[in-house]
Short mmCIF file of C-alpha atoms (C1' of nucleotides) in Angstrom, two decimals:
data_model
loop_
_atom_site.label_atom_id
_atom_site.label_comp_id
_atom_site.label_asym_id
_atom_site.label_seq_id
_atom_site.Cartn_x
_atom_site.Cartn_y
_atom_site.Cartn_z
CA MET H 1 3.27 0.28 9.89
CA ALA H 2 1.57 3.01 7.99
CA LYS H 3 -2.10 3.26 8.73
CA ILE H 4 -3.53 2.71 5.33
CA SER H 5 -6.38 0.32 5.82
CA ARG H 6 -9.44 -0.05 7.94
CA LEU H 7 -10.64 -3.21 6.31
CA SER H 8 -7.62 -5.41 6.45
CA GLY H 9 -6.22 -6.11 3.03
CA PHE H 10 -8.33 -3.49 1.27
CA PRO H 11 -6.07 -0.47 1.36
CA GLU H 12 -7.33 3.08 1.19
CA LEU H 13 -4.73 5.77 0.86
CA LEU H 14 -4.73 9.22 2.31
CA PRO H 15 -4.60 12.07 -0.21
CA SER H 16 -0.80 12.36 0.05
CA GLY H 17 -0.44 8.64 -0.65
CA ARG H 18 -2.82 8.75 -3.55
CA VAL H 19 -0.68 11.45 -5.19
CA ILE H 20 2.26 9.07 -5.02
CA GLU H 21 0.21 6.20 -6.41
CA GLN H 22 -1.15 8.32 -9.20
CA HIS H 23 2.33 9.44 -10.14
CA ILE H 24 3.35 5.82 -10.49
CA LEU H 25 0.27 5.01 -12.56
CA ASP H 26 0.84 8.02 -14.81
CA THR H 27 4.49 7.12 -15.27
CA ALA H 28 3.66 3.51 -16.02
CA ARG H 29 1.20 4.52 -18.69
CA GLU H 30 3.67 6.96 -20.18
CA ILE H 31 6.54 4.47 -20.31
CA PHE H 32 4.37 1.63 -21.61
CA GLU H 33 2.93 3.78 -24.37
CA LEU H 34 6.37 5.10 -25.18
CA HIS H 35 7.29 1.50 -25.93
CA GLY H 36 4.27 1.00 -28.14
CA PHE H 37 2.03 -0.99 -25.83
CA LEU H 38 -1.67 -0.40 -26.35
CA SER H 39 -4.09 -0.22 -23.47
CA LEU H 40 -6.66 -2.87 -22.67
CA GLU H 41 -8.99 -3.53 -19.82
CA THR H 42 -10.76 -6.78 -19.12
CA ARG H 43 -13.83 -7.29 -16.98
CA ALA H 44 -13.24 -7.75 -13.27
CA VAL H 45 -15.03 -11.09 -13.28
CA GLU H 46 -14.07 -14.40 -14.87
CA PRO H 47 -15.56 -17.86 -14.84
CA VAL H 48 -13.91 -19.58 -11.93
CA GLU H 49 -12.82 -22.59 -13.97
CA GLN H 50 -11.03 -20.27 -16.40
CA MET H 51 -8.83 -19.07 -13.58
CA GLN H 52 -8.05 -22.45 -12.11
CA ARG H 53 -4.66 -22.77 -13.68
CA ASP H 54 -2.92 -23.46 -10.47
CA GLY H 55 -4.43 -25.61 -7.74
CA GLU H 56 -2.92 -23.52 -4.97
CA ILE H 57 -4.54 -20.35 -6.15
CA ASP H 58 -8.09 -21.68 -6.35
CA LYS H 59 -8.81 -21.10 -2.72
CA GLU H 60 -7.84 -17.46 -3.07
CA ILE H 61 -10.50 -16.62 -5.62
CA TYR H 62 -13.34 -14.42 -4.43
CA VAL H 63 -16.54 -15.95 -5.73
CA LEU H 64 -19.37 -13.78 -6.98
CA ARG H 65 -22.86 -14.35 -5.72
CA ARG H 66 -26.03 -12.34 -5.72
CA LEU H 67 -27.19 -11.46 -2.23
CA GLN H 68 -30.68 -12.76 -2.87
CA ALA H 69 -29.72 -15.53 -5.22
CA THR H 70 -32.30 -18.24 -5.63
CA ALA H 71 -31.25 -21.83 -5.12
CA ASP H 72 -30.82 -22.59 -8.82
CA GLU H 73 -28.58 -19.57 -9.43
CA ALA H 74 -26.70 -19.73 -6.18
CA ASP H 75 -23.46 -20.56 -7.96
CA LEU H 76 -22.83 -18.36 -10.94
CA GLY H 77 -19.39 -19.89 -11.32
CA LEU H 78 -17.91 -16.41 -11.43
CA GLY H 79 -15.11 -14.94 -9.42
CA LEU H 80 -13.07 -11.75 -9.23
CA HIS H 81 -9.87 -12.08 -11.23
CA PHE H 82 -6.77 -12.72 -9.15
CA ASP H 83 -4.32 -11.49 -11.76
CA LEU H 84 -4.35 -9.86 -15.20
CA THR H 85 -2.41 -12.45 -17.17
CA VAL H 86 -4.96 -15.25 -17.16
CA PRO H 87 -7.92 -12.98 -18.06
CA PHE H 88 -5.80 -11.46 -20.81
CA ALA H 89 -5.09 -14.91 -22.20
CA ARG H 90 -8.82 -15.58 -22.22
CA TYR H 91 -9.41 -12.25 -23.94
CA VAL H 92 -6.84 -13.05 -26.60
CA LEU H 93 -8.50 -16.37 -27.40
CA GLU H 94 -11.93 -14.79 -27.51
CA HIS H 95 -11.01 -11.85 -29.70
CA ALA H 96 -8.13 -13.33 -31.68
CA ALA H 97 -9.85 -12.71 -34.99
CA ALA H 98 -10.07 -8.98 -34.32
CA LEU H 99 -6.55 -8.54 -32.95
CA GLU H 100 -3.20 -7.95 -34.62
CA PHE H 101 -0.30 -10.16 -33.61
CA PRO H 102 2.15 -9.86 -32.09
CA LEU H 103 -0.08 -7.97 -29.71
CA ARG H 104 1.60 -5.55 -27.34
CA ARG H 105 -0.71 -4.45 -24.57
CA TYR H 106 -0.55 -2.91 -21.13
CA GLN H 107 -3.26 -3.32 -18.56
CA ILE H 108 -3.57 -1.50 -15.25
CA GLN H 109 -6.32 -2.83 -13.02
CA LYS H 110 -7.23 -4.02 -9.58
CA VAL H 111 -7.07 -7.70 -8.75
CA TRP H 112 -8.36 -9.62 -5.73
CA ARG H 113 -6.89 -12.47 -3.76
CA GLY H 114 -8.34 -13.99 -0.62
CA GLU H 115 -5.04 -14.26 1.22
CA ARG H 116 -4.41 -13.28 4.79
CA PRO H 117 -3.04 -9.78 4.45
CA GLN H 118 0.19 -8.58 5.98
CA GLU H 119 2.81 -6.01 5.18
CA GLY H 120 2.94 -5.51 1.43
CA ARG H 121 0.28 -8.14 0.82
CA PHE H 122 -3.29 -7.19 0.17
CA ARG H 123 -6.60 -8.68 -0.81
CA GLU H 124 -7.31 -5.91 -3.27
CA PHE H 125 -4.41 -4.41 -5.16
CA THR H 126 -3.42 -2.83 -8.44
CA GLN H 127 -1.18 -4.43 -11.02
CA ALA H 128 0.34 -2.78 -14.06
CA ASP H 129 1.02 -5.46 -16.64
CA ILE H 130 2.67 -5.53 -20.02
CA ASP H 131 2.55 -8.55 -22.26
CA VAL H 132 3.49 -9.39 -25.80
CA VAL H 133 1.55 -12.24 -27.33
CA GLY H 134 2.27 -13.85 -30.69
CA LYS H 135 0.29 -16.11 -32.92
CA ASP H 136 1.77 -19.63 -33.09
CA SER H 137 5.16 -18.28 -32.13
CA LEU H 138 6.75 -15.43 -30.27
CA ALA H 139 10.26 -14.20 -30.94
CA PHE H 140 12.62 -14.72 -28.06
CA HIS H 141 13.85 -11.12 -27.99
CA HIS H 142 10.63 -10.06 -26.30
CA GLU H 143 11.89 -11.84 -23.20
CA VAL H 144 14.72 -9.32 -23.18
CA GLU H 145 12.33 -6.49 -23.93
CA MET H 146 10.14 -7.12 -20.87
CA ALA H 147 13.08 -6.61 -18.56
CA VAL H 148 14.16 -3.51 -20.44
CA VAL H 149 10.75 -1.84 -20.33
CA MET H 150 10.18 -2.62 -16.66
CA SER H 151 13.66 -1.46 -15.77
CA SER H 152 13.03 1.73 -17.68
CA LEU H 153 9.80 2.31 -15.75
CA LEU H 154 11.42 1.60 -12.39
CA ALA H 155 14.28 3.94 -13.22
CA SER H 156 11.76 6.68 -14.07
CA LEU H 157 10.23 6.53 -10.61
CA PRO H 158 11.58 8.32 -7.52
CA ILE H 159 12.31 5.06 -5.74
CA PRO H 160 15.36 3.14 -4.51
CA ARG H 161 17.28 1.20 -7.11
CA ALA H 162 15.50 -1.91 -8.28
CA VAL H 163 17.16 -5.04 -9.61
CA ILE H 164 15.33 -7.50 -11.83
CA GLN H 165 16.34 -11.06 -11.04
CA VAL H 166 15.96 -13.42 -13.91
CA ASN H 167 15.94 -17.16 -14.23
CA ASN H 168 14.75 -19.59 -16.86
CA ARG H 169 12.35 -22.49 -16.46
CA LYS H 170 14.05 -24.54 -19.14
CA LEU H 171 17.36 -24.14 -17.37
CA ALA H 172 15.91 -25.18 -14.04
CA GLU H 173 13.79 -28.03 -15.34
CA GLY H 174 16.54 -29.32 -17.59
CA PHE H 175 18.94 -29.28 -14.68
CA TYR H 176 16.50 -31.07 -12.38
CA LEU H 177 15.83 -33.72 -15.01
CA GLY H 178 19.57 -33.99 -15.53
CA VAL H 179 20.15 -34.88 -11.89
CA GLY H 180 17.38 -37.48 -12.02
CA ALA H 181 14.37 -35.62 -10.68
CA THR H 182 11.00 -36.99 -11.75
CA ASP H 183 8.77 -34.25 -10.35
CA THR H 184 10.41 -31.00 -11.38
CA GLN H 185 7.47 -28.96 -10.09
CA ARG H 186 8.10 -30.30 -6.58
CA VAL H 187 11.76 -29.39 -6.83
CA LEU H 188 10.82 -25.92 -8.01
CA ARG H 189 8.47 -25.32 -5.11
CA ALA H 190 11.09 -26.47 -2.62
CA ILE H 191 13.73 -24.21 -4.15
CA ASP H 192 11.25 -21.35 -4.07
CA LYS H 193 11.29 -21.57 -0.27
CA LEU H 194 15.03 -20.99 0.00
CA ASP H 195 14.68 -17.41 1.21
CA LYS H 196 12.10 -18.37 3.78
CA ILE H 197 13.37 -21.57 5.37
CA GLY H 198 17.01 -21.77 4.36
CA PRO H 199 19.10 -24.35 2.48
CA ASP H 200 19.09 -26.99 5.21
CA ARG H 201 15.34 -27.36 5.34
CA VAL H 202 15.10 -27.11 1.57
CA ARG H 203 17.56 -29.98 1.35
CA VAL H 204 15.24 -32.07 3.51
CA LEU H 205 12.27 -31.17 1.29
CA LEU H 206 14.22 -32.08 -1.82
CA GLU H 207 15.22 -35.45 -0.46
CA THR H 208 11.86 -36.37 1.04
CA GLU H 209 9.06 -34.72 -0.92
CA ALA H 210 10.83 -34.47 -4.26
CA GLY H 211 12.60 -37.78 -3.85
CA LEU H 212 16.06 -36.60 -4.85
CA THR H 213 19.23 -38.40 -3.88
CA PRO H 214 21.47 -36.47 -1.48
CA ALA H 215 23.90 -35.83 -4.32
CA ALA H 216 21.15 -34.54 -6.60
CA ALA H 217 19.73 -32.34 -3.86
CA ALA H 218 23.15 -30.89 -3.25
CA LYS H 219 23.52 -30.04 -6.93
CA CYS H 220 20.10 -28.37 -7.00
CA LEU H 221 21.07 -26.26 -4.00
CA ALA H 222 24.38 -25.42 -5.63
CA LEU H 223 22.50 -24.32 -8.74
CA ALA H 224 20.20 -22.11 -6.69
CA ALA H 225 23.18 -20.43 -5.07
CA ILE H 226 24.42 -19.10 -8.39
CA SER H 227 23.83 -15.42 -9.04
CA THR H 228 25.81 -13.27 -11.45
CA PRO H 229 25.33 -9.82 -12.97
CA ASP H 230 26.41 -11.16 -16.38
CA ALA H 231 26.62 -14.39 -18.34
CA THR H 232 29.37 -15.91 -16.21
CA PHE H 233 26.75 -18.05 -14.49
CA VAL H 234 26.96 -20.36 -17.51
CA ASP H 235 30.43 -21.55 -16.55
CA GLN H 236 29.35 -22.01 -12.96
CA VAL H 237 26.45 -24.20 -14.05
CA ARG H 238 28.68 -26.20 -16.41
CA ALA H 239 31.02 -26.81 -13.50
CA LEU H 240 28.22 -28.71 -11.76
CA ASP H 241 28.55 -31.26 -14.57
CA VAL H 242 24.92 -31.88 -15.41
CA ARG H 243 23.98 -32.77 -18.99
CA ASN H 244 20.59 -32.07 -20.49
CA ASP H 245 19.37 -30.55 -23.76
CA LEU H 246 16.69 -28.43 -22.10
CA LEU H 247 19.32 -27.15 -19.71
CA ASP H 248 21.51 -26.08 -22.60
CA GLN H 249 18.64 -24.22 -24.18
CA GLY H 250 17.84 -22.50 -20.91
CA LEU H 251 21.44 -21.49 -20.41
CA SER H 252 21.66 -19.81 -23.76
CA GLU H 253 18.29 -18.07 -23.33
CA LEU H 254 19.12 -16.77 -19.89
CA SER H 255 22.51 -15.49 -20.92
CA ALA H 256 20.86 -13.76 -23.86
CA VAL H 257 18.38 -12.02 -21.53
CA VAL H 258 21.06 -10.94 -19.07
CA THR H 259 23.54 -9.68 -21.63
CA GLY H 260 20.83 -8.17 -23.83
CA ALA H 261 19.06 -6.29 -21.06
CA ASN H 262 22.25 -5.09 -19.44
CA ALA H 263 23.58 -3.89 -22.77
CA GLU H 264 20.60 -1.56 -23.02
CA ARG H 265 20.25 -0.78 -19.35
CA PRO H 266 23.48 -1.51 -17.48
CA GLY H 267 22.99 -3.11 -14.07
CA SER H 268 19.27 -3.60 -14.51
CA VAL H 269 19.25 -7.38 -14.52
CA VAL H 270 21.03 -10.16 -12.67
CA ALA H 271 20.87 -13.86 -13.37
CA ASP H 272 19.63 -15.46 -10.16
CA LEU H 273 19.12 -19.19 -10.43
CA ARG H 274 17.19 -19.28 -7.18
CA ILE H 275 14.21 -17.49 -8.69
CA ALA H 276 11.51 -20.09 -9.16
CA ARG H 277 8.07 -18.44 -9.24
CA GLY H 278 5.16 -20.41 -7.92
CA LEU H 279 2.94 -20.20 -10.97
CA ASP H 280 3.35 -23.29 -13.10
CA TYR H 281 2.40 -21.89 -16.50
CA TYR H 282 5.77 -20.27 -17.08
CA THR H 283 7.92 -22.03 -19.65
CA GLY H 284 10.96 -19.82 -20.18
CA THR H 285 12.32 -16.65 -18.66
CA VAL H 286 10.94 -15.75 -15.23
CA TYR H 287 11.37 -12.38 -13.54
CA GLU H 288 11.28 -11.09 -10.00
CA THR H 289 12.26 -7.66 -8.79
CA GLN H 290 13.65 -6.42 -5.51
CA LEU H 291 14.04 -2.91 -4.22
CA VAL H 292 17.64 -2.65 -3.07
CA GLY H 293 17.62 -2.22 0.70
CA PHE H 294 14.03 -3.41 1.01
CA GLU H 295 14.34 -7.00 -0.12
CA ALA H 296 12.19 -8.24 2.74
CA ALA H 297 9.19 -6.49 1.26
CA GLY H 298 9.11 -9.06 -1.51
CA SER H 299 9.03 -8.77 -5.26
CA ILE H 300 7.54 -5.61 -6.67
CA SER H 301 7.48 -6.82 -10.22
CA SER H 302 7.25 -10.34 -11.57
CA GLY H 303 6.38 -12.24 -14.69
CA GLY H 304 7.61 -14.65 -17.28
CA ARG H 305 7.29 -16.45 -20.56
CA TYR H 306 4.28 -18.70 -21.11
CA ASP H 307 3.63 -20.87 -24.15
CA ASP H 308 0.36 -22.61 -23.40
CA LEU H 309 -1.69 -20.12 -21.42
CA ALA H 310 -3.68 -18.84 -24.38
CA SER H 311 -4.21 -21.87 -26.53
CA ASP H 312 -7.09 -23.78 -27.96
CA ALA H 313 -7.26 -26.84 -30.18
CA LYS H 314 -6.30 -25.00 -33.34
CA GLN H 315 -4.15 -22.13 -32.30
CA SER H 316 -1.59 -21.22 -29.69
CA TYR H 317 -0.69 -17.75 -28.58
CA PRO H 318 2.58 -17.82 -26.68
CA GLY H 319 3.40 -14.74 -24.68
CA VAL H 320 5.69 -13.08 -22.22
CA GLY H 321 4.75 -10.50 -19.65
CA ILE H 322 5.79 -8.69 -16.52
CA SER H 323 3.69 -7.02 -13.88
CA LEU H 324 4.37 -4.15 -11.54
CA GLY H 325 2.78 -4.53 -8.10
CA VAL H 326 1.65 -0.92 -7.79
CA THR H 327 -0.06 -1.29 -4.44
CA ARG H 328 2.84 -3.16 -2.89
CA LEU H 329 5.32 -0.62 -4.19
CA VAL H 330 3.27 2.31 -2.94
CA SER H 331 2.80 0.68 0.46
CA ILE H 332 6.56 0.23 0.81
CA LEU H 333 7.26 3.80 -0.26
CA ILE H 334 4.75 5.20 2.21
CA ALA H 335 5.55 2.88 5.11
CA LYS H 336 9.28 3.52 4.82
CA GLY H 337 8.87 7.21 4.07
CA LEU H 338 10.91 6.90 0.88
CA VAL H 339 8.85 9.25 -1.22
CA THR H 340 7.24 12.61 -0.57
CA ALA H 341 4.65 14.60 -2.49
CA SER H 342 4.98 18.36 -2.57
CA ARG H 343 1.24 18.65 -1.96
CA ALA H 344 -1.80 16.42 -1.83
CA VAL H 345 -4.12 18.75 -3.74
CA PRO H 346 -3.82 19.70 -7.40
CA SER H 347 -4.33 23.41 -6.74
CA ALA H 348 -1.31 25.59 -7.41
CA VAL H 349 -3.22 28.69 -6.42
CA LEU H 350 -5.84 29.58 -3.85
CA VAL H 351 -7.81 32.61 -4.96
CA ALA H 352 -8.74 34.55 -1.86
CA VAL H 353 -12.22 36.00 -1.39
CA ALA H 354 -12.35 39.50 0.13
CA ASP H 355 -16.03 39.29 0.99
CA GLU H 356 -18.95 37.26 -0.27
CA ALA H 357 -20.14 40.19 -2.37
CA SER H 358 -16.97 40.02 -4.43
CA ARG H 359 -16.81 36.22 -4.80
CA ALA H 360 -17.63 36.61 -8.49
CA ALA H 361 -14.43 38.61 -8.97
CA SER H 362 -12.43 35.78 -7.41
CA GLU H 363 -14.19 33.21 -9.58
CA LEU H 364 -13.25 35.27 -12.62
CA VAL H 365 -9.59 35.17 -11.63
CA ALA H 366 -9.85 31.39 -11.24
CA ARG H 367 -11.39 31.03 -14.70
CA GLN H 368 -8.59 33.06 -16.24
CA LEU H 369 -5.96 30.91 -14.55
CA ARG H 370 -7.69 27.66 -15.46
CA ARG H 371 -7.98 28.73 -19.08
CA ARG H 372 -4.18 28.63 -19.16
CA GLY H 373 -3.94 25.28 -17.40
CA ILE H 374 -3.17 26.53 -13.91
CA ALA H 375 -5.02 24.40 -11.35
CA CYS H 376 -6.65 26.59 -8.74
CA GLU H 377 -9.52 26.83 -6.32
CA VAL H 378 -11.41 29.71 -4.77
CA ALA H 379 -11.38 30.10 -0.99
CA PRO H 380 -14.44 28.40 0.52
CA SER H 381 -15.32 31.33 2.75
CA ALA H 382 -14.45 34.99 3.04
CA ASP H 383 -12.57 34.55 6.27
CA LYS H 384 -9.86 36.89 7.39
CA PHE H 385 -6.97 36.66 4.96
CA GLY H 386 -4.84 35.06 7.61
CA LYS H 387 -7.23 32.14 7.73
CA GLN H 388 -7.39 31.91 3.97
CA ILE H 389 -3.60 31.79 3.81
CA ARG H 390 -3.65 29.11 6.46
CA TYR H 391 -6.14 27.15 4.36
CA ALA H 392 -3.57 27.17 1.56
CA ASP H 393 -0.67 26.47 3.90
CA ARG H 394 -2.33 23.39 5.39
CA ARG H 395 -2.74 21.98 1.90
CA ALA H 396 0.69 23.10 0.72
CA ILE H 397 -0.88 25.21 -2.02
CA PRO H 398 2.09 27.42 -2.92
CA TYR H 399 0.28 30.61 -4.03
CA VAL H 400 -2.53 32.77 -2.71
CA TRP H 401 -4.10 35.22 -5.10
CA PHE H 402 -5.54 38.49 -3.78
CA PRO H 403 -7.94 40.16 -6.19
CA ALA H 404 -7.90 43.93 -6.26
CA SER H 405 -10.22 45.25 -3.62
CA ALA H 406 -11.90 48.60 -3.46
CA ALA H 407 -12.32 48.17 0.26
CA GLU H 408 -8.60 47.62 0.68
CA GLY H 409 -7.81 50.41 -1.69
CA THR H 410 -5.46 48.23 -3.69
CA ALA H 411 -5.15 49.11 -7.32
CA GLY H 412 -4.46 45.68 -8.84
CA ASP H 413 -4.32 41.96 -8.08
CA THR H 414 -1.41 40.53 -6.18
CA VAL H 415 -0.14 36.99 -5.75
CA LYS H 416 1.78 35.75 -2.74
CA ASP H 417 4.20 32.86 -2.60
CA ILE H 418 3.40 31.69 0.89
CA ARG H 419 6.63 29.73 1.24
CA SER H 420 8.82 32.80 0.83
CA GLY H 421 6.24 35.40 1.77
CA ASP H 422 6.98 37.33 -1.43
CA GLN H 423 3.95 39.14 -2.75
CA VAL H 424 3.95 40.76 -6.16
CA ASP H 425 1.55 42.49 -8.53
CA ALA H 426 0.04 40.06 -10.99
CA ASP H 427 -2.36 39.84 -13.91
CA ALA H 428 -4.57 36.75 -14.06
CA ALA H 429 -4.41 36.87 -17.84
CA THR H 430 -0.63 36.45 -17.99
CA TRP H 431 0.82 35.37 -14.62
CA GLN H 432 2.56 32.02 -14.71
CA PRO H 433 3.93 30.02 -11.78
CA PRO H 434 7.30 28.30 -12.16
CA LEU H 435 6.90 24.97 -13.94
CA GLU H 436 7.83 22.98 -10.82
CA ASP H 437 4.91 24.51 -8.92
CA LEU H 438 2.31 23.81 -11.58
CA LYS H 439 1.58 20.26 -10.47
CA PRO H 440 2.21 18.27 -7.28
CA LYS H 441 5.75 16.93 -7.38
CA VAL H 442 6.59 13.45 -6.19
CA PHE H 443 10.19 13.01 -5.19
CA ALA H 444 12.46 10.65 -3.29
CA THR H 445 12.86 11.67 0.32
CA ALA H 446 16.37 13.05 0.66
CA ASP H 447 17.83 10.75 3.26
CA THR H 448 16.55 7.29 2.46
CA SER H 449 19.12 5.66 4.73
CA THR H 450 17.35 6.91 7.83
CA ALA H 451 13.88 6.61 6.41
CA SER H 452 13.58 2.95 7.31
CA LYS H 453 13.53 3.94 10.97
CA GLU H 454 10.14 5.51 10.43
CA SER H 455 8.69 2.27 9.24
CA SER H 456 6.40 1.79 12.19
"C1'" G Z 1 -7.96 -21.92 6.72
"C1'" U Z 2 -4.16 -22.66 11.28
"C1'" G Z 3 -1.17 -20.36 15.21
"C1'" C Z 4 0.55 -16.05 18.15
"C1'" U Z 5 -0.39 -11.13 19.61
"C1'" C Z 6 -2.84 -6.35 20.24
"C1'" G Z 7 -7.70 -3.12 20.62
"C1'" U Z 8 -7.99 3.62 25.67
"C1'" A Z 9 -9.58 11.09 22.60
"C1'" G Z 10 -8.72 12.73 15.57
"C1'" U Z 11 -3.62 10.52 16.32
"C1'" U Z 12 0.67 8.46 19.23
"C1'" C Z 13 0.55 6.43 23.82
"C1'" A Z 14 -0.08 6.52 29.70
"C1'" A Z 15 -3.20 4.97 33.91
"C1'" C Z 16 -0.94 -1.27 40.80
"C1'" G Z 17 -8.44 -3.98 40.49
"C1'" G Z 18 -10.03 2.26 43.31
"C1'" U Z 19 -11.96 9.92 40.28
"C1'" A Z 20 -9.73 7.96 32.51
"C1'" G Z 21 -4.67 11.32 31.54
"C1'" A Z 22 -0.37 13.45 28.51
"C1'" G Z 23 2.16 14.90 23.85
"C1'" C Z 24 0.84 16.07 18.95
"C1'" G Z 25 -3.30 17.70 16.28
"C1'" C Z 26 -7.90 20.69 16.45
"C1'" A Z 27 -10.79 25.42 17.99
"C1'" G Z 28 -10.58 30.42 20.15
"C1'" C Z 29 -7.80 34.64 21.82
"C1'" C Z 30 -3.14 37.70 22.09
"C1'" U Z 31 -3.31 39.64 16.34
"C1'" U Z 32 -5.48 45.79 14.29
"C1'" G Z 33 -8.87 41.42 7.32
"C1'" U Z 34 -1.67 38.48 5.34
"C1'" G Z 35 -0.61 32.47 7.83
"C1'" G Z 36 3.78 29.77 9.70
"C1'" U Z 37 7.21 30.67 15.43
"C1'" G Z 38 5.64 31.95 20.53
"C1'" G Z 39 2.11 32.66 24.76
"C1'" C Z 40 -2.72 31.89 27.06
"C1'" U Z 41 -7.50 29.38 27.05
"C1'" G Z 42 -10.70 25.45 25.50
"C1'" A Z 43 -13.32 21.07 23.35
"C1'" U Z 44 -13.26 15.80 22.44
"C1'" G Z 45 -13.90 9.19 25.05
"C1'" U Z 46 -20.25 4.27 25.11
"C1'" U Z 47 -11.70 2.34 27.22
"C1'" G Z 48 -13.99 -2.24 19.91
"C1'" C Z 49 -18.60 -5.05 21.25
"C1'" G Z 50 -21.30 -8.66 24.56
"C1'" G Z 51 -21.30 -11.36 28.90
"C1'" G Z 52 -18.96 -12.94 33.64
"C1'" U Z 53 -15.94 -12.40 38.50
"C1'" U Z 54 -15.80 -8.26 42.16
"C1'" C Z 55 -18.12 -3.56 46.98
"C1'" G Z 56 -15.63 -1.60 42.61
"C1'" A Z 57 -13.09 -3.62 35.86
"C1'" A Z 58 -9.60 0.17 30.83
"C1'" U Z 59 -7.13 -3.49 34.11
"C1'" C Z 60 -8.98 -10.35 35.68
"C1'" C Z 61 -11.98 -14.47 32.88
"C1'" C Z 62 -15.02 -16.18 28.52
"C1'" G Z 63 -16.98 -15.10 23.83
"C1'" U Z 64 -17.16 -12.06 19.57
"C1'" C Z 65 -15.55 -8.44 16.01
"C1'" G Z 66 -11.41 -5.76 14.23
"C1'" G Z 67 -5.93 -4.75 13.59
"C1'" G Z 68 -0.90 -6.76 13.23
"C1'" C Z 69 2.60 -10.87 12.64
"C1'" A Z 70 3.93 -16.01 11.18
"C1'" C Z 71 2.39 -20.42 8.21
"C1'" C Z 72 0.29 -21.08 3.16
"C1'" C Z 73 0.78 -18.46 -1.24
"C1'" C Z 74 2.08 -14.27 -3.99
"C1'" A Z 75 2.48 -8.14 -6.84
#
RNA sequence: GUGCUCGUAGUUCAACGGUAGAGCGCAGCCUUGUGGUGGCUGAUGUUGCGGGUUCGAAUCCCGUCGGGCACCCCA
């Protein structure tokens, strides 16, 4: 396990890890904006009752309280938000008059959940959400779009292949109703445990807690076993011989998402009828995402369609969204050694200092480089050049700049590529490093098949 | 919140109840103002914390705090 936290569940990255995280954040912003999503941020704090959409999640909310609160203000009724979707729904309702619909927004913020942390699960973590919210109605094609945008983002990152698994609440609920279930939420929660406890124990749950007949339970398990990379799941579901209008609607929606998304981004999406999602406000398409080869780490991106999350008496704002678990993804990449950063500092150049008397000359070089967008720093002390080179080497700064020195008798400046050892004459007004050296590069570690061995 | 497990140098880990050590890293020197490899030398610990048993505790016991894992739930 990578050592990334001292306070359990509140991760703090080392500089090399932060470079990786920042690359993901930058890429997310770029891809989201490329698809026309505007940026929003909501406050970190929400009224607790606003967030209580799901009974199970209540106990995970961190409550806000002043240290020296008096008795009458002891309970402010405020808590740190545990996701970005619910606060966004609140924001939409509050500012609806000033917003244009359909509203396409992305939101990258920290969220807090009071769970017991373990690998890939934190108490403080960053989510990168996109949502599209309509007024009164929201066109179905946005449910395809969410998968396409997220797939596009994941494909832009130096990470193992990711597959978005899609299911549909209407399909599942319609099917459950069709086999005689009365509490579809119970069935859903039982099915959600398939990965964890296996079909046999799920069958018991279905028959006892959800009250299904053995035949109905068997059909629900058969449904959950269906997974296809295309729309052929429809025939497999039909073969189970369950009739229900909601089911039919779900089938056509899910096949539209799978075929639509895969038409744009082949292989990005699979229909997986086992995907349930715990949150109960989803009403249509639901998404989960696994990193191929690292399925045990859990979903790195999830979301779904919701119709009633942002609604008041007069108006409803149905939406669909998907969220990238940035912190989880980064923790997997670091723990498994899947991604490497070329350097942890922004500097492309270290400007050496011959002696303290000539520091100004080195600062001038740095200014000239910075004026042209070349990140650089000046050596902290006028040590022997060997030490200054080592300073750069330790930080993987690729170039060391030696200003002309009267003491040395050198006529002009030189710059040394400390990886190759090549040292050439250079002019701070014109010298340019290769593009790939300008900024820290984040790239997939070459041999990812052996990387998993370094996981601990 | 429940259960299990682990806490020794910066780090990874040793040490039967009997003097706290090694690798890596770090610092210095060989190296003459240009590093990396190599050689030599050196520094660093309230053994998480508090109590108990014992002639003697890193080691055994109790408590506590912290880490990890599983349950729960989820990005």
